[in-house]
PDB file of C-alpha atoms in Angstrom:
ATOM      1  CA  MET U   1       0.000   0.000   0.000  1.00 98.00           C
ATOM      2  CA  LEU U   2       1.224   3.480  -0.881  1.00 99.00           C
ATOM      3  CA  GLY U   3       0.901   6.212   1.719  1.00 99.00           C
ATOM      4  CA  PHE U   4       0.797   9.876   0.738  1.00 99.00           C
ATOM      5  CA  VAL U   5       1.869  12.265   3.505  1.00 99.00           C
ATOM      6  CA  VAL U   6       0.854  15.914   3.163  1.00 99.00           C
ATOM      7  CA  PRO U   7       2.093  18.484   5.720  1.00 99.00           C
ATOM      8  CA  ILE U   8       0.153  21.763   5.889  1.00 98.00           C
ATOM      9  CA  LYS U   9       1.197  25.036   7.499  1.00 97.00           C
ATOM     10  CA  SER U  10      -0.738  26.656  10.324  1.00 97.00           C
ATOM     11  CA  PRO U  11      -3.369  29.243   9.346  1.00 97.00           C
ATOM     12  CA  LYS U  12      -1.590  31.619  11.719  1.00 96.00           C
ATOM     13  CA  VAL U  13       1.424  31.782   9.392  1.00 95.00           C
ATOM     14  CA  SER U  14      -0.498  31.752   6.134  1.00 94.00           C
ATOM     15  CA  SER U  15      -0.874  34.896   4.058  1.00 92.00           C
ATOM     16  CA  SER U  16      -4.317  33.593   3.050  1.00 95.00           C
ATOM     17  CA  TRP U  17      -5.936  30.559   4.671  1.00 97.00           C
ATOM     18  CA  GLU U  18      -8.574  30.719   1.947  1.00 96.00           C
ATOM     19  CA  SER U  19      -5.851  30.232  -0.667  1.00 95.00           C
ATOM     20  CA  VAL U  20      -4.270  27.390   1.301  1.00 97.00           C
ATOM     21  CA  SER U  21      -7.630  25.619   1.465  1.00 98.00           C
ATOM     22  CA  ILE U  22      -8.458  26.134  -2.214  1.00 97.00           C
ATOM     23  CA  ILE U  23      -5.042  24.930  -3.349  1.00 97.00           C
ATOM     24  CA  PHE U  24      -4.998  21.951  -0.987  1.00 98.00           C
ATOM     25  CA  GLU U  25      -8.435  20.801  -2.136  1.00 98.00           C
ATOM     26  CA  ARG U  26      -7.087  20.478  -5.662  1.00 98.00           C
ATOM     27  CA  THR U  27      -4.093  18.527  -4.329  1.00 99.00           C
ATOM     28  CA  ALA U  28      -6.343  16.214  -2.305  1.00 99.00           C
ATOM     29  CA  ARG U  29      -8.567  15.554  -5.316  1.00 99.00           C
ATOM     30  CA  SER U  30      -5.501  14.909  -7.463  1.00 99.00           C
ATOM     31  CA  ILE U  31      -4.094  12.351  -5.025  1.00 99.00           C
ATOM     32  CA  CYS U  32      -7.395  10.549  -4.511  1.00 99.00           C
ATOM     33  CA  GLN U  33      -8.173  10.028  -8.207  1.00 99.00           C
ATOM     34  CA  GLN U  34      -5.735   7.095  -8.380  1.00 99.00           C
ATOM     35  CA  THR U  35      -6.626   4.319 -10.812  1.00 98.00           C
ATOM     36  CA  TYR U  36      -5.886   1.695  -8.127  1.00 98.00           C
ATOM     37  CA  PRO U  37      -7.482   1.877  -4.662  1.00 98.00           C
ATOM     38  CA  ASP U  38      -4.660   0.601  -2.423  1.00 98.00           C
ATOM     39  CA  PHE U  39      -3.530   3.881  -0.825  1.00 99.00           C
ATOM     40  CA  LYS U  40      -3.889   6.162   2.185  1.00 99.00           C
ATOM     41  CA  VAL U  41      -3.567   9.943   2.430  1.00 99.00           C
ATOM     42  CA  VAL U  42      -2.338  11.329   5.755  1.00 99.00           C
ATOM     43  CA  VAL U  43      -2.639  15.097   6.154  1.00 99.00           C
ATOM     44  CA  VAL U  44      -0.780  16.560   9.139  1.00 99.00           C
ATOM     45  CA  CYS U  45      -1.810  20.035  10.221  1.00 98.00           C
ATOM     46  CA  HIS U  46      -2.480  22.424  13.090  1.00 98.00           C
ATOM     47  CA  GLU U  47      -5.983  22.830  11.681  1.00 98.00           C
ATOM     48  CA  PRO U  48      -7.705  21.072   8.756  1.00 98.00           C
ATOM     49  CA  PRO U  49      -8.190  23.282   5.687  1.00 98.00           C
ATOM     50  CA  LYS U  50     -11.737  24.359   4.902  1.00 97.00           C
ATOM     51  CA  ILE U  51     -12.690  22.166   1.963  1.00 98.00           C
ATOM     52  CA  ASP U  52     -15.778  20.279   0.818  1.00 95.00           C
ATOM     53  CA  PHE U  53     -13.924  17.258  -0.550  1.00 98.00           C
ATOM     54  CA  THR U  54     -13.871  13.978   1.391  1.00 98.00           C
ATOM     55  CA  HIS U  55     -12.585  10.510   0.541  1.00 99.00           C
ATOM     56  CA  PRO U  56     -12.488   7.186   2.456  1.00 98.00           C
ATOM     57  CA  SER U  57      -8.683   7.068   2.176  1.00 99.00           C
ATOM     58  CA  LEU U  58      -8.149  10.659   3.352  1.00 99.00           C
ATOM     59  CA  GLU U  59      -7.542  11.418   7.027  1.00 99.00           C
ATOM     60  CA  TYR U  60      -6.223  14.286   9.113  1.00 99.00           C
ATOM     61  CA  ILE U  61      -3.724  14.138  11.966  1.00 98.00           C
ATOM     62  CA  LEU U  62      -3.760  17.204  14.203  1.00 98.00           C
ATOM     63  CA  ALA U  63      -0.383  18.583  15.259  1.00 97.00           C
ATOM     64  CA  ASP U  64      -1.741  21.485  17.293  1.00 95.00           C
ATOM     65  CA  ASP U  65       0.789  20.808  20.055  1.00 96.00           C
ATOM     66  CA  LEU U  66       3.599  22.058  17.810  1.00 96.00           C
ATOM     67  CA  PRO U  67       4.575  25.706  18.397  1.00 95.00           C
ATOM     68  CA  ILE U  68       3.557  28.250  15.772  1.00 95.00           C
ATOM     69  CA  PRO U  69       6.697  28.933  13.689  1.00 94.00           C
ATOM     70  CA  GLU U  70       7.867  32.537  13.519  1.00 91.00           C
ATOM     71  CA  THR U  71      10.744  32.506  11.017  1.00 92.00           C
ATOM     72  CA  TRP U  72      11.236  30.807   7.667  1.00 89.00           C
ATOM     73  CA  TYR U  73      13.643  28.335   9.307  1.00 89.00           C
ATOM     74  CA  HIS U  74      11.056  27.587  11.995  1.00 93.00           C
ATOM     75  CA  LYS U  75       8.504  26.913   9.246  1.00 94.00           C
ATOM     76  CA  ARG U  76      10.849  24.427   7.619  1.00 93.00           C
ATOM     77  CA  GLY U  77      11.302  22.668  10.962  1.00 93.00           C
ATOM     78  CA  ASP U  78       7.533  22.662  11.484  1.00 96.00           C
ATOM     79  CA  LYS U  79       7.134  20.950   8.120  1.00 96.00           C
ATOM     80  CA  MET U  80       9.756  18.351   9.069  1.00 96.00           C
ATOM     81  CA  HIS U  81       7.963  17.492  12.326  1.00 96.00           C
ATOM     82  CA  LYS U  82       4.677  17.085  10.459  1.00 98.00           C
ATOM     83  CA  VAL U  83       6.359  14.909   7.841  1.00 98.00           C
ATOM     84  CA  ILE U  84       7.773  12.628  10.545  1.00 97.00           C
ATOM     85  CA  ARG U  85       4.399  12.299  12.277  1.00 97.00           C
ATOM     86  CA  GLY U  86       2.685  11.563   8.991  1.00 98.00           C
ATOM     87  CA  ILE U  87       5.238   8.931   8.021  1.00 98.00           C
ATOM     88  CA  ARG U  88       4.978   7.170  11.376  1.00 98.00           C
ATOM     89  CA  HIS U  89       1.191   7.122  11.103  1.00 98.00           C
ATOM     90  CA  ALA U  90       1.301   5.826   7.522  1.00 98.00           C
ATOM     91  CA  LYS U  91       3.650   3.048   8.612  1.00 98.00           C
ATOM     92  CA  ALA U  92       1.241   2.135  11.411  1.00 98.00           C
ATOM     93  CA  LEU U  93      -1.507   1.842   8.776  1.00 98.00           C
ATOM     94  CA  GLY U  94       0.614  -0.731   6.941  1.00 98.00           C
ATOM     95  CA  CYS U  95       1.934   1.377   4.062  1.00 99.00           C
ATOM     96  CA  SER U  96       4.904  -0.318   2.396  1.00 99.00           C
ATOM     97  CA  HIS U  97       5.952   2.891   0.639  1.00 99.00           C
ATOM     98  CA  ILE U  98       5.652   6.581   1.454  1.00 99.00           C
ATOM     99  CA  MET U  99       5.386   9.588  -0.838  1.00 99.00           C
ATOM    100  CA  LEU U 100       5.666  13.112   0.543  1.00 99.00           C
ATOM    101  CA  VAL U 101       3.373  15.542  -1.272  1.00 99.00           C
ATOM    102  CA  ASP U 102       3.515  19.318  -0.979  1.00 98.00           C
ATOM    103  CA  SER U 103       0.061  20.710  -0.290  1.00 98.00           C
ATOM    104  CA  ASP U 104      -0.069  22.704  -3.536  1.00 97.00           C
ATOM    105  CA  ASP U 105       1.185  20.134  -6.077  1.00 98.00           C
ATOM    106  CA  CYS U 106      -0.618  17.581  -8.248  1.00 99.00           C
ATOM    107  CA  ILE U 107       0.391  13.992  -8.968  1.00 99.00           C
ATOM    108  CA  SER U 108      -0.145  11.375 -11.647  1.00 99.00           C
ATOM    109  CA  ASN U 109      -3.114   9.062 -11.138  1.00 99.00           C
ATOM    110  CA  ARG U 110      -0.909   6.134 -12.246  1.00 99.00           C
ATOM    111  CA  LEU U 111       1.371   6.015  -9.197  1.00 99.00           C
ATOM    112  CA  VAL U 112      -0.499   3.573  -6.960  1.00 99.00           C
ATOM    113  CA  GLU U 113      -1.191   1.177  -9.818  1.00 99.00           C
ATOM    114  CA  TYR U 114       2.464   1.294 -10.839  1.00 99.00           C
ATOM    115  CA  MET U 115       3.579   0.479  -7.284  1.00 99.00           C
ATOM    116  CA  ALA U 116       1.185  -2.457  -6.926  1.00 98.00           C
ATOM    117  CA  GLY U 117       3.161  -5.643  -6.310  1.00 95.00           C
ATOM    118  CA  LYS U 118       6.431  -3.800  -5.713  1.00 98.00           C
ATOM    119  CA  THR U 119       6.409  -4.215  -1.937  1.00 97.00           C
ATOM    120  CA  ASP U 120      10.132  -4.963  -1.716  1.00 98.00           C
ATOM    121  CA  SER U 121      11.284  -2.190  -4.036  1.00 99.00           C
ATOM    122  CA  PRO U 122      13.473   0.476  -2.376  1.00 99.00           C
ATOM    123  CA  GLY U 123      11.463   3.085  -4.266  1.00 99.00           C
ATOM    124  CA  TYR U 124      11.675   5.683  -7.005  1.00 99.00           C
ATOM    125  CA  PHE U 125      12.678   9.264  -7.673  1.00 99.00           C
ATOM    126  CA  PHE U 126      10.946  11.402 -10.295  1.00 99.00           C
ATOM    127  CA  ASN U 127      13.581  12.299 -12.853  1.00 98.00           C
ATOM    128  CA  LYS U 128      10.849  13.857 -15.028  1.00 98.00           C
ATOM    129  CA  GLY U 129       7.999  16.171 -14.109  1.00 98.00           C
ATOM    130  CA  TYR U 130       6.278  19.420 -15.009  1.00 98.00           C
ATOM    131  CA  PHE U 131       6.278  23.067 -13.922  1.00 98.00           C
ATOM    132  CA  TYR U 132       2.907  24.798 -14.040  1.00 98.00           C
ATOM    133  CA  ASN U 133       1.738  28.324 -13.319  1.00 95.00           C
ATOM    134  CA  ASP U 134      -1.810  28.436 -11.987  1.00 93.00           C
ATOM    135  CA  ASN U 135      -4.526  28.820 -14.619  1.00 93.00           C
ATOM    136  CA  SER U 136      -2.075  28.701 -17.519  1.00 95.00           C
ATOM    137  CA  ARG U 137      -2.939  26.798 -20.696  1.00 97.00           C
ATOM    138  CA  THR U 138       0.562  25.356 -20.957  1.00 97.00           C
ATOM    139  CA  LEU U 139       3.104  23.680 -18.699  1.00 96.00           C
ATOM    140  CA  ARG U 140       6.819  23.048 -18.945  1.00 97.00           C
ATOM    141  CA  LEU U 141       8.424  19.641 -19.087  1.00 97.00           C
ATOM    142  CA  VAL U 142      11.426  19.121 -16.830  1.00 97.00           C
ATOM    143  CA  PRO U 143      13.124  16.137 -18.527  1.00 97.00           C
ATOM    144  CA  LYS U 144      15.752  15.409 -15.883  1.00 97.00           C
ATOM    145  CA  ARG U 145      16.692  16.132 -12.249  1.00 98.00           C
ATOM    146  CA  PHE U 146      13.122  17.134 -11.446  1.00 98.00           C
ATOM    147  CA  HIS U 147      13.534  15.512  -8.023  1.00 98.00           C
ATOM    148  CA  LYS U 148      16.245  18.023  -7.160  1.00 98.00           C
ATOM    149  CA  ILE U 149      13.822  20.913  -7.690  1.00 96.00           C
ATOM    150  CA  CYS U 150      10.422  19.712  -6.495  1.00 97.00           C
ATOM    151  CA  GLY U 151       9.632  18.077  -3.150  1.00 97.00           C
ATOM    152  CA  THR U 152       6.769  15.999  -4.568  1.00 99.00           C
ATOM    153  CA  SER U 153       9.155  13.645  -6.291  1.00 99.00           C
ATOM    154  CA  HIS U 154      10.004  10.472  -4.359  1.00 99.00           C
ATOM    155  CA  ILE U 155       8.374   7.178  -3.421  1.00 99.00           C
ATOM    156  CA  ILE U 156      10.432   5.530  -0.681  1.00 99.00           C
ATOM    157  CA  ASN U 157      10.132   2.150   1.021  1.00 99.00           C
ATOM    158  CA  SER U 158       8.888   2.777   4.554  1.00 98.00           C
ATOM    159  CA  LYS U 159      11.632   0.589   6.057  1.00 98.00           C
ATOM    160  CA  PHE U 160      14.122   3.400   5.409  1.00 98.00           C
ATOM    161  CA  TYR U 161      12.095   5.758   7.599  1.00 98.00           C
ATOM    162  CA  ASP U 162      13.424   4.311  10.844  1.00 95.00           C
ATOM    163  CA  ILE U 163      13.782   7.314  13.154  1.00 91.00           C
ATOM    164  CA  SER U 164      13.611   6.068  16.743  1.00 90.00           C
ATOM    165  CA  ASP U 165      11.529   7.469  19.586  1.00 91.00           C
ATOM    166  CA  ALA U 166      14.743   8.497  21.331  1.00 91.00           C
ATOM    167  CA  GLU U 167      15.946  10.453  18.279  1.00 90.00           C
ATOM    168  CA  LEU U 168      12.540  12.038  17.834  1.00 90.00           C
ATOM    169  CA  ASN U 169      12.422  13.171  21.443  1.00 88.00           C
ATOM    170  CA  GLN U 170      15.787  14.892  21.029  1.00 87.00           C
ATOM    171  CA  LEU U 171      14.698  17.010  18.067  1.00 90.00           C
ATOM    172  CA  PRO U 172      13.978  20.651  18.927  1.00 88.00           C
ATOM    173  CA  ASN U 173      10.398  21.800  18.344  1.00 84.00           C
ATOM    174  CA  LEU U 174      11.731  24.972  16.734  1.00 85.00           C
ATOM    175  CA  VAL U 175      14.581  24.349  14.321  1.00 85.00           C
ATOM    176  CA  ASP U 176      16.694  27.469  13.819  1.00 80.00           C
ATOM    177  CA  ALA U 177      19.225  26.048  11.362  1.00 74.00           C
ATOM    178  CA  GLN U 178      20.337  22.896   9.563  1.00 70.00           C
ATOM    179  CA  SER U 179      23.126  22.472  12.124  1.00 71.00           C
ATOM    180  CA  LYS U 180      20.539  21.795  14.835  1.00 78.00           C
ATOM    181  CA  LEU U 181      19.634  18.468  13.192  1.00 90.00           C
ATOM    182  CA  PRO U 182      21.579  15.209  12.806  1.00 91.00           C
ATOM    183  CA  LYS U 183      22.669  14.866   9.182  1.00 92.00           C
ATOM    184  CA  HIS U 184      20.842  11.580   8.561  1.00 93.00           C
ATOM    185  CA  ILE U 185      17.577  13.128   9.764  1.00 94.00           C
ATOM    186  CA  TYR U 186      18.059  16.364   7.845  1.00 94.00           C
ATOM    187  CA  ASP U 187      18.867  14.463   4.631  1.00 96.00           C
ATOM    188  CA  LEU U 188      15.883  12.087   4.756  1.00 97.00           C
ATOM    189  CA  TYR U 189      13.127  14.134   6.392  1.00 96.00           C
ATOM    190  CA  CYS U 190      13.923  17.748   5.599  1.00 93.00           C
ATOM    191  CA  THR U 191      15.559  18.258   2.198  1.00 94.00           C
ATOM    192  CA  HIS U 192      14.283  16.430  -0.881  1.00 96.00           C
ATOM    193  CA  GLY U 193      17.492  17.185  -2.767  1.00 96.00           C
ATOM    194  CA  ARG U 194      19.246  14.636  -0.531  1.00 98.00           C
ATOM    195  CA  PHE U 195      16.640  11.847  -0.426  1.00 98.00           C
ATOM    196  CA  VAL U 196      18.348   9.644  -3.028  1.00 98.00           C
ATOM    197  CA  GLU U 197      21.673   9.863  -1.203  1.00 98.00           C
ATOM    198  CA  ALA U 198      20.015   9.350   2.201  1.00 98.00           C
ATOM    199  CA  VAL U 199      18.403   6.091   1.051  1.00 99.00           C
ATOM    200  CA  GLN U 200      21.691   5.017  -0.517  1.00 98.00           C
ATOM    201  CA  ALA U 201      23.415   5.571   2.836  1.00 98.00           C
ATOM    202  CA  LYS U 202      20.946   3.074   4.309  1.00 98.00           C
ATOM    203  CA  GLY U 203      21.730   0.461   1.661  1.00 98.00           C
ATOM    204  CA  GLY U 204      18.962   1.158  -0.855  1.00 98.00           C
ATOM    205  CA  THR U 205      18.948   2.436  -4.422  1.00 99.00           C
ATOM    206  CA  LEU U 206      16.061   4.520  -5.713  1.00 99.00           C
ATOM    207  CA  GLU U 207      15.284   4.028  -9.402  1.00 99.00           C
ATOM    208  CA  PRO U 208      14.015   6.718 -11.790  1.00 99.00           C
ATOM    209  CA  LEU U 209      10.258   6.558 -12.299  1.00 99.00           C
ATOM    210  CA  PRO U 210       9.728   5.802 -16.015  1.00 98.00           C
ATOM    211  CA  PHE U 211       7.134   8.564 -16.482  1.00 98.00           C
ATOM    212  CA  ALA U 212       6.465  12.092 -15.235  1.00 99.00           C
ATOM    213  CA  GLY U 213       5.087  11.634 -11.723  1.00 99.00           C
ATOM    214  CA  SER U 214       3.996  15.071 -10.553  1.00 99.00           C
ATOM    215  CA  ILE U 215       3.433  18.730 -11.371  1.00 99.00           C
ATOM    216  CA  TYR U 216       5.206  21.438  -9.403  1.00 98.00           C
ATOM    217  CA  ILE U 217       2.685  24.256  -9.031  1.00 96.00           C
ATOM    218  CA  LEU U 218       4.155  27.762  -9.196  1.00 93.00           C
ATOM    219  CA  GLY U 219       2.708  31.224  -8.758  1.00 81.00           C
ATOM    220  CA  ASN U 220       1.338  31.305  -5.209  1.00 72.00           C
ATOM    221  CA  THR U 221       2.878  32.681  -2.015  1.00 61.00           C
ATOM    222  CA  GLU U 222       1.897  29.685   0.118  1.00 65.00           C
ATOM    223  CA  ASN U 223       4.799  27.599  -1.213  1.00 64.00           C
ATOM    224  CA  LEU U 224       7.543  27.503   1.421  1.00 59.00           C
ATOM    225  CA  SER U 225      10.341  27.497  -1.162  1.00 59.00           C
ATOM    226  CA  VAL U 226       9.298  30.736  -2.860  1.00 54.00           C
ATOM    227  CA  THR U 227       9.143  32.571   0.461  1.00 56.00           C
ATOM    228  CA  SER U 228      12.678  31.587   1.466  1.00 53.00           C
ATOM    229  CA  PRO U 229      15.307  34.320   1.906  1.00 57.00           C
ATOM    230  CA  SER U 230      17.525  32.760  -0.779  1.00 53.00           C
ATOM    231  CA  TYR U 231      14.678  32.684  -3.317  1.00 47.00           C
ATOM    232  CA  ARG U 232      13.842  36.332  -2.721  1.00 50.00           C
ATOM    233  CA  GLN U 233      17.512  37.267  -3.091  1.00 54.00           C
ATOM    234  CA  ARG U 234      17.816  35.380  -6.392  1.00 48.00           C
ATOM    235  CA  ARG U 235      14.621  36.954  -7.688  1.00 52.00           C
ATOM    236  CA  GLN U 236      15.847  40.444  -6.847  1.00 57.00           C
ATOM    237  CA  ARG U 237      19.289  39.757  -8.325  1.00 54.00           C
ATOM    238  CA  ASN U 238      17.781  38.424 -11.560  1.00 54.00           C
ATOM    239  CA  ARG U 239      15.724  41.588 -11.937  1.00 56.00           C
ATOM    240  CA  GLN U 240      18.838  43.714 -11.680  1.00 54.00           C
ATOM    241  CA  GLN U 241      21.144  41.719 -13.945  1.00 64.00           C
ATOM    242  CA  ALA U 242      21.148  41.696 -17.743  1.00 62.00           C
ATOM    243  CA  LEU U 243      20.590  38.291 -19.330  1.00 65.00           C
ATOM    244  CA  SER U 244      23.675  36.572 -20.701  1.00 74.00           C
ATOM    245  CA  VAL U 245      23.615  34.636 -23.970  1.00 65.00           C
ATOM    246  CA  LYS U 246      23.506  31.410 -21.947  1.00 64.00           C
ATOM    247  CA  ASP U 247      20.557  32.719 -19.921  1.00 67.00           C
ATOM    248  CA  MET U 248      18.686  33.615 -23.106  1.00 61.00           C
ATOM    249  CA  LEU U 249      19.296  30.158 -24.564  1.00 61.00           C
ATOM    250  CA  VAL U 250      18.025  28.543 -21.370  1.00 58.00           C
ATOM    251  CA  LYS U 251      14.886  30.708 -21.443  1.00 60.00           C
ATOM    252  CA  PHE U 252      14.336  29.781 -25.106  1.00 52.00           C
ATOM    253  CA  ARG U 253      14.729  26.093 -24.296  1.00 60.00           C
ATOM    254  CA  ASP U 254      12.373  26.270 -21.325  1.00 63.00           C
ATOM    255  CA  ASN U 255       9.720  28.457 -22.942  1.00 67.00           C
ATOM    256  CA  VAL U 256       9.768  26.967 -26.440  1.00 66.00           C
ATOM    257  CA  LEU U 257      11.369  23.538 -26.652  1.00 82.00           C
ATOM    258  CA  TYR U 258      10.027  22.210 -23.326  1.00 90.00           C
ATOM    259  CA  ARG U 259       6.681  24.014 -23.377  1.00 95.00           C
ATOM    260  CA  ARG U 260       3.679  21.679 -23.647  1.00 96.00           C
ATOM    261  CA  PRO U 261      -0.044  22.352 -24.068  1.00 97.00           C
ATOM    262  CA  LEU U 262      -2.146  21.480 -21.034  1.00 98.00           C
ATOM    263  CA  THR U 263      -4.290  18.900 -22.789  1.00 98.00           C
ATOM    264  CA  GLN U 264      -7.453  17.353 -21.430  1.00 98.00           C
ATOM    265  CA  SER U 265      -5.532  14.104 -21.035  1.00 98.00           C
ATOM    266  CA  LEU U 266      -2.944  15.782 -18.780  1.00 98.00           C
ATOM    267  CA  ARG U 267      -5.696  17.537 -16.813  1.00 98.00           C
ATOM    268  CA  GLU U 268      -7.329  14.186 -16.144  1.00 99.00           C
ATOM    269  CA  GLN U 269      -4.109  12.343 -15.319  1.00 99.00           C
ATOM    270  CA  PHE U 270      -2.914  14.955 -12.811  1.00 99.00           C
ATOM    271  CA  GLY U 271      -6.220  16.391 -11.603  1.00 99.00           C
ATOM    272  CA  ILE U 272      -5.328  19.917 -12.719  1.00 98.00           C
ATOM    273  CA  TYR U 273      -8.070  22.534 -12.859  1.00 97.00           C
ATOM    274  CA  ASP U 274      -8.190  26.324 -12.670  1.00 96.00           C
ATOM    275  CA  VAL U 275      -8.448  27.945  -9.250  1.00 95.00           C
ATOM    276  CA  ASN U 276      -9.595  31.425  -8.285  1.00 92.00           C
ATOM    277  CA  LEU U 277      -7.211  32.719  -5.629  1.00 88.00           C
ATOM    278  CA  PRO U 278      -7.094  36.036  -3.782  1.00 83.00           C
ATOM    279  CA  THR U 279      -4.530  38.576  -4.966  1.00 60.00           C
ATOM    280  CA  SER U 280      -0.979  37.538  -4.156  1.00 51.00           C
ATOM    281  CA  PRO U 281       1.343  40.178  -2.650  1.00 44.00           C
ATOM    282  CA  LEU U 282       4.329  38.505  -4.332  1.00 44.00           C
ATOM    283  CA  PHE U 283       3.036  37.600  -7.770  1.00 41.00           C
ATOM    284  CA  GLY U 284      -0.097  39.736  -8.175  1.00 43.00           C
ATOM    285  CA  PRO U 285      -3.518  38.370  -9.160  1.00 40.00           C
ATOM    286  CA  SER U 286      -3.741  34.740 -10.175  1.00 38.00           C
ATOM    287  CA  ARG U 287      -3.667  34.356 -13.974  1.00 30.00           C
TER     288      ARG U 287
END
């Protein structure tokens, strides 16, 4: 059985709880439209989002005992704690594999069926995926290293998630920096760019999924990555710098060669539909 774990931020640190709820409902619908029924969805949150959608495989785990994070680093630690709680609950439900899903992304409806009968497999990373700006009529193929960019990009055998009660009890509730965490915990529970190496360190080898497994949704301020200090610095720097020839070629490749129409088939496979969000202070009105 495949377990999907979805951590959600507290409404007290959201710029718009309405947006969080609208976006998460699309994610929940996307996950639950799997073509094979052997899955569970564990949502870990301070407070459940306000949505109308329900599903027999969807459940919420309250983490209202966690402190409300104040800084971006605290928010990342909050997400890690919710991920760990969700994984432990999914394992208790009997899930042989775990997939972490960001609460604003969409996934292929083929994943559970593909994993059926692969109980002993170490798991997979998503080498291919898509970038999508909300309400656009196109998306962009990412043909390689997608798992290094998007957090919704790994299916991992639950046996590798073996954090002990003693280790868990030693983790600070508020994580101020990477250095506050043991490396093996940081690599496997906190930073998706290290998941492949973290599993390898435990004796497993993740294989590339042979098809695009998820869509990384861009263009909303509720995504933790786009509110990070480093992201804001890069964005400001890019505005101020002239494009080099290499930069222009990359933009041409991304916007022309890798651009794909959002067909009805892709909408159905990934559960993508338009959403009407409040005005974003970072990106402006949703388009």
